[in-house]
Every structure is written in structure tokens, then in C-alpha cells.
Short mmCIF file of N, CA and C in Angstrom, two decimals:
data_model
loop_
_atom_site.label_atom_id
_atom_site.label_comp_id
_atom_site.label_asym_id
_atom_site.label_seq_id
_atom_site.Cartn_x
_atom_site.Cartn_y
_atom_site.Cartn_z
N UNK A 1 42.63 234.97 335.89
CA UNK A 1 42.52 234.48 335.08
C UNK A 1 41.82 234.00 334.14
N UNK A 2 40.61 235.32 334.94
CA UNK A 2 38.82 235.49 334.23
C UNK A 2 38.50 233.90 333.14
N UNK A 3 37.83 232.91 334.41
CA UNK A 3 37.88 231.13 334.52
C UNK A 3 37.24 232.10 335.94
N UNK A 4 34.99 231.42 335.74
CA UNK A 4 34.64 231.28 336.44
C UNK A 4 34.80 229.45 336.72
N UNK A 5 34.91 230.19 338.56
CA UNK A 5 34.82 228.76 339.81
C UNK A 5 34.22 227.89 339.79
N UNK A 6 33.52 226.62 339.75
CA UNK A 6 32.77 226.05 339.95
C UNK A 6 31.30 226.55 341.51
N UNK A 7 30.78 226.23 340.88
CA UNK A 7 30.39 226.42 342.76
C UNK A 7 29.64 224.99 343.08
N UNK A 8 30.43 225.43 344.70
CA UNK A 8 30.75 223.71 345.68
C UNK A 8 29.74 222.41 345.25
N UNK A 9 28.78 222.92 345.47
CA UNK A 9 27.60 221.64 344.86
C UNK A 9 27.94 221.09 343.95
N UNK A 10 28.74 221.96 342.66
CA UNK A 10 29.09 221.26 341.83
C UNK A 10 30.12 220.73 341.63
N UNK A 11 30.94 220.68 342.57
CA UNK A 11 32.52 220.53 342.46
C UNK A 11 31.55 218.77 343.20
N UNK A 12 31.65 218.74 344.49
CA UNK A 12 31.09 218.30 345.30
C UNK A 12 30.69 216.85 344.70
N UNK A 13 29.31 217.43 343.56
CA UNK A 13 28.58 216.03 342.81
C UNK A 13 29.26 215.69 342.10
N UNK A 14 30.41 216.28 340.95
CA UNK A 14 30.86 216.14 340.22
C UNK A 14 32.50 215.32 339.56
N UNK A 15 33.13 216.27 341.09
CA UNK A 15 34.60 215.22 340.92
C UNK A 15 34.94 215.44 342.43
N UNK A 16 34.39 215.74 344.26
CA UNK A 16 35.00 215.06 344.94
C UNK A 16 35.40 213.17 345.05
N UNK A 17 33.54 213.19 344.93
CA UNK A 17 34.04 211.38 344.66
C UNK A 17 35.25 210.91 344.09
N UNK A 18 35.82 211.34 343.05
CA UNK A 18 36.12 210.96 341.81
C UNK A 18 37.84 210.68 342.67
N UNK A 19 37.93 212.43 343.69
CA UNK A 19 39.07 212.57 343.74
C UNK A 19 39.42 211.73 345.46
N UNK A 20 38.27 211.56 345.63
CA UNK A 20 38.76 210.71 346.90
C UNK A 20 38.95 209.67 346.78
N UNK A 21 38.62 208.57 345.49
CA UNK A 21 38.50 206.90 345.86
C UNK A 21 39.87 206.86 345.31
N UNK A 22 40.63 208.24 344.09
CA UNK A 22 42.46 207.90 343.70
C UNK A 22 43.30 207.15 344.56
N UNK A 23 42.52 209.11 345.00
CA UNK A 23 43.48 209.03 347.58
C UNK A 23 43.91 207.80 347.39
N UNK A 24 41.84 207.40 348.16
CA UNK A 24 41.82 205.89 348.80
C UNK A 24 43.13 205.00 347.39
N UNK A 25 42.94 204.62 346.88
CA UNK A 25 43.71 203.82 345.76
C UNK A 25 45.11 203.75 346.08
N UNK A 26 45.00 205.31 345.52
CA UNK A 26 46.76 206.02 345.79
C UNK A 26 47.75 204.95 347.08
N UNK A 27 47.03 205.38 348.41
CA UNK A 27 46.73 204.99 350.01
C UNK A 27 46.38 203.19 349.80
N UNK A 28 46.14 202.69 349.31
CA UNK A 28 46.17 201.27 349.31
C UNK A 28 47.11 200.73 348.67
N UNK A 29 47.49 201.57 347.00
CA UNK A 29 48.89 200.86 346.50
C UNK A 29 50.42 201.52 347.46
N UNK A 30 50.81 201.43 347.77
CA UNK A 30 51.79 202.35 349.24
C UNK A 30 51.80 201.49 349.92
N UNK A 31 50.64 201.03 350.57
CA UNK A 31 50.88 199.87 352.36
C UNK A 31 51.04 198.44 351.83
N UNK A 32 49.89 198.38 349.86
CA UNK A 32 49.87 196.63 350.12
C UNK A 32 49.62 195.84 351.04
N UNK A 33 50.41 194.68 350.84
CA UNK A 33 50.01 193.67 351.60
C UNK A 33 51.12 193.84 352.85
N UNK A 34 51.61 195.17 353.36
CA UNK A 34 52.58 195.37 354.30
C UNK A 34 51.84 195.10 355.70
N UNK A 35 52.43 195.95 356.79
CA UNK A 35 51.96 195.93 357.79
C UNK A 35 51.36 197.58 357.78
N UNK A 36 50.21 198.12 358.71
CA UNK A 36 50.09 199.66 358.64
C UNK A 36 50.34 199.57 360.37
N UNK A 37 49.79 201.42 360.76
CA UNK A 37 50.06 201.57 361.89
C UNK A 37 48.34 202.51 361.98
N UNK A 38 48.04 202.30 363.33
CA UNK A 38 47.30 203.14 363.26
C UNK A 38 46.82 204.51 364.25
N UNK A 39 45.94 205.40 364.25
CA UNK A 39 46.31 206.18 364.97
C UNK A 39 44.91 206.61 365.31
N UNK A 40 43.87 207.28 366.13
CA UNK A 40 42.94 207.59 366.45
C UNK A 40 43.10 209.31 367.16
N UNK A 41 42.58 210.84 367.05
CA UNK A 41 42.90 211.35 367.79
C UNK A 41 41.50 212.09 368.61
N UNK A 42 40.76 212.96 369.34
CA UNK A 42 39.37 213.58 369.44
C UNK A 42 40.78 213.74 369.82
N UNK A 43 39.47 215.48 369.31
CA UNK A 43 39.71 216.82 370.25
C UNK A 43 38.70 217.64 370.28
N UNK A 44 39.15 219.21 370.79
CA UNK A 44 37.31 219.89 370.49
C UNK A 44 37.71 220.91 370.65
N UNK A 45 37.11 221.22 368.57
CA UNK A 45 37.48 222.77 368.16
C UNK A 45 37.13 223.73 368.32
N UNK A 46 37.72 224.31 368.24
CA UNK A 46 36.87 226.50 369.06
C UNK A 46 35.77 226.83 369.14
N UNK A 47 34.36 225.29 368.28
CA UNK A 47 33.37 226.11 368.55
C UNK A 47 32.55 225.11 369.78
N UNK A 48 32.98 224.77 370.25
CA UNK A 48 33.37 222.78 371.57
C UNK A 48 33.07 222.51 371.64
N UNK A 49 33.47 221.40 369.55
CA UNK A 49 32.94 220.13 368.96
C UNK A 49 33.72 219.27 368.52
N UNK A 50 33.64 217.39 369.32
CA UNK A 50 34.52 216.99 368.94
C UNK A 50 34.54 216.38 367.69
N UNK A 51 35.37 216.42 366.82
CA UNK A 51 36.72 215.89 366.24
C UNK A 51 37.30 214.38 366.01
N UNK A 52 36.68 213.71 365.68
CA UNK A 52 38.01 212.77 365.85
C UNK A 52 38.72 212.20 364.86
N UNK A 53 39.43 212.31 363.91
CA UNK A 53 41.10 212.92 363.14
C UNK A 53 41.05 210.41 362.81
N UNK A 54 40.92 210.12 361.36
CA UNK A 54 42.09 208.47 361.77
C UNK A 54 43.63 208.10 360.34
N UNK A 55 44.24 208.04 361.10
CA UNK A 55 45.82 208.18 360.92
C UNK A 55 45.80 206.97 360.09
N UNK A 56 46.22 206.77 359.38
CA UNK A 56 47.32 205.43 359.01
C UNK A 56 48.22 205.68 358.32
N UNK A 57 49.36 204.85 357.90
CA UNK A 57 50.14 204.73 357.08
C UNK A 57 51.13 203.03 357.21
N UNK A 58 51.46 202.88 357.11
CA UNK A 58 53.35 202.07 356.66
C UNK A 58 53.89 201.80 357.20
N UNK A 59 54.84 200.38 357.78
CA UNK A 59 54.53 200.35 359.51
C UNK A 59 55.99 199.09 358.24
N UNK A 60 57.55 200.00 359.08
CA UNK A 60 58.32 199.22 358.03
C UNK A 60 59.13 199.52 358.98
N UNK A 61 60.71 198.65 359.14
CA UNK A 61 61.96 199.35 360.16
C UNK A 61 62.72 199.33 359.47
N UNK A 62 62.71 199.31 358.56
CA UNK A 62 63.98 199.99 356.73
C UNK A 62 63.59 201.29 356.54
N UNK A 63 62.38 201.73 356.21
CA UNK A 63 62.33 203.60 356.33
C UNK A 63 61.05 203.60 356.67
N UNK A 64 60.81 205.40 356.61
CA UNK A 64 59.59 206.58 357.35
C UNK A 64 58.92 206.11 356.57
N UNK A 65 57.27 205.87 356.38
CA UNK A 65 56.78 206.59 355.72
C UNK A 65 55.51 207.20 355.56
N UNK A 66 55.03 207.81 355.28
CA UNK A 66 54.34 209.12 355.25
C UNK A 66 52.52 208.35 355.81
N UNK A 67 51.85 209.20 356.38
CA UNK A 67 50.56 208.88 357.18
C UNK A 67 49.92 209.74 356.36
N UNK A 68 48.41 209.05 356.02
CA UNK A 68 47.34 209.89 355.24
C UNK A 68 46.22 210.19 356.83
N UNK A 69 45.77 211.50 357.43
CA UNK A 69 44.93 211.64 357.77
C UNK A 69 43.48 210.44 356.65
N UNK A 70 42.49 208.93 356.98
CA UNK A 70 41.41 208.83 356.10
C UNK A 70 40.05 209.60 356.99
N UNK A 71 39.37 210.01 358.15
CA UNK A 71 39.04 210.38 358.28
C UNK A 71 39.08 211.28 359.15
N UNK A 72 38.12 212.22 358.55
CA UNK A 72 37.84 213.13 360.29
C UNK A 72 37.14 212.81 360.58
N UNK A 73 35.81 213.39 361.40
CA UNK A 73 34.18 213.47 361.59
C UNK A 73 33.63 214.15 363.28
N UNK A 74 32.97 214.93 363.09
CA UNK A 74 32.31 214.84 364.31
C UNK A 74 31.38 213.97 364.85
N UNK A 75 32.22 214.00 365.98
CA UNK A 75 30.95 213.28 366.84
C UNK A 75 30.24 213.69 367.90
N UNK A 76 29.24 213.00 368.81
CA UNK A 76 28.34 213.42 369.19
C UNK A 76 28.63 214.07 370.85
N UNK A 77 29.30 213.09 371.09
CA UNK A 77 30.50 213.19 372.06
C UNK A 77 31.65 212.58 372.30
N UNK A 78 32.20 212.70 372.73
CA UNK A 78 33.21 211.52 373.87
C UNK A 78 33.62 210.15 374.13
N UNK A 79 33.45 209.74 373.60
CA UNK A 79 33.20 208.34 375.16
C UNK A 79 33.96 207.21 374.16
N UNK A 80 34.25 205.88 375.10
CA UNK A 80 34.82 204.78 374.05
C UNK A 80 33.80 204.35 373.67
N UNK A 81 31.97 203.93 373.50
CA UNK A 81 31.20 204.13 372.45
C UNK A 81 31.21 204.35 370.89
N UNK A 82 31.16 206.19 370.76
CA UNK A 82 31.50 206.78 369.90
C UNK A 82 32.53 206.92 369.05
N UNK A 83 33.79 206.36 370.54
CA UNK A 83 35.32 206.81 369.08
C UNK A 83 35.30 205.38 368.86
N UNK A 84 35.05 204.13 369.69
CA UNK A 84 35.01 203.57 368.99
C UNK A 84 34.14 202.62 367.34
N UNK A 85 33.20 203.37 368.00
CA UNK A 85 32.08 202.69 366.33
C UNK A 85 32.94 204.12 365.08
N UNK A 86 33.55 204.77 365.97
CA UNK A 86 34.01 205.77 363.83
C UNK A 86 35.03 204.84 363.61
N UNK A 87 36.24 204.53 364.61
CA UNK A 87 37.67 203.40 364.50
C UNK A 87 37.18 202.59 363.52
N UNK A 88 36.20 201.65 363.35
CA UNK A 88 35.30 200.56 363.51
C UNK A 88 35.10 200.73 361.13
N UNK A 89 34.62 201.70 361.66
CA UNK A 89 33.67 202.65 360.42
C UNK A 89 34.98 202.66 359.92
N UNK A 90 35.80 204.43 359.41
CA UNK A 90 37.75 203.89 359.10
C UNK A 90 37.61 203.01 359.54
N UNK A 91 38.37 201.70 359.55
CA UNK A 91 38.45 201.27 358.77
C UNK A 91 38.03 200.23 357.49
N UNK A 92 36.72 199.98 357.89
CA UNK A 92 36.16 200.03 357.06
C UNK A 92 35.75 200.53 356.57
#
């Protein structure tokens, strides 16, 4: 295509926050005032890092709604304190 790809720092500084805000807004629009479900998954990656994922979706007895990965974060360790802090931060 003979186009230059922007540097990752340019993408992060100028585009990522706008794309993130639009994605969160879209998720909020889908869920609106409905009931939600959320799931927290913790795992260890190939390098031995502890990774936590926060997934949310709309709950309905009549229709299946897709879940969305809202947050993924590396934790220093996995215990009740670090996971509950991660959940509280993700909900906010």
C-alpha cells in the first residue's frame, strides 16, 4: 500500500484513548439499564506472570448477549486481596 505505519507511541497517545472510550460507550449502550453478569478469570501466562481478566455482558432470559473483555491486567500475585482490588477497579 506504500503507506507508513505510525509509531506505536503515536497510536497510543493519539488514538487509543478515543477508540477505548468509543468501545466502552458502545458496551454501555448495549447493556443500558439491564441486568449484567460478570466473570473474573485469573491465569498464569507462559512467562509465569499472573493475568486477571474481567468480562461483562447483559443478562436476559430471552436473548443471548455477547460478553466483552473490559479489563485485563497483570497482577503481582493472585490472592483474595489482589483479585478483589482488580474487580473493584474494573467495575469503576
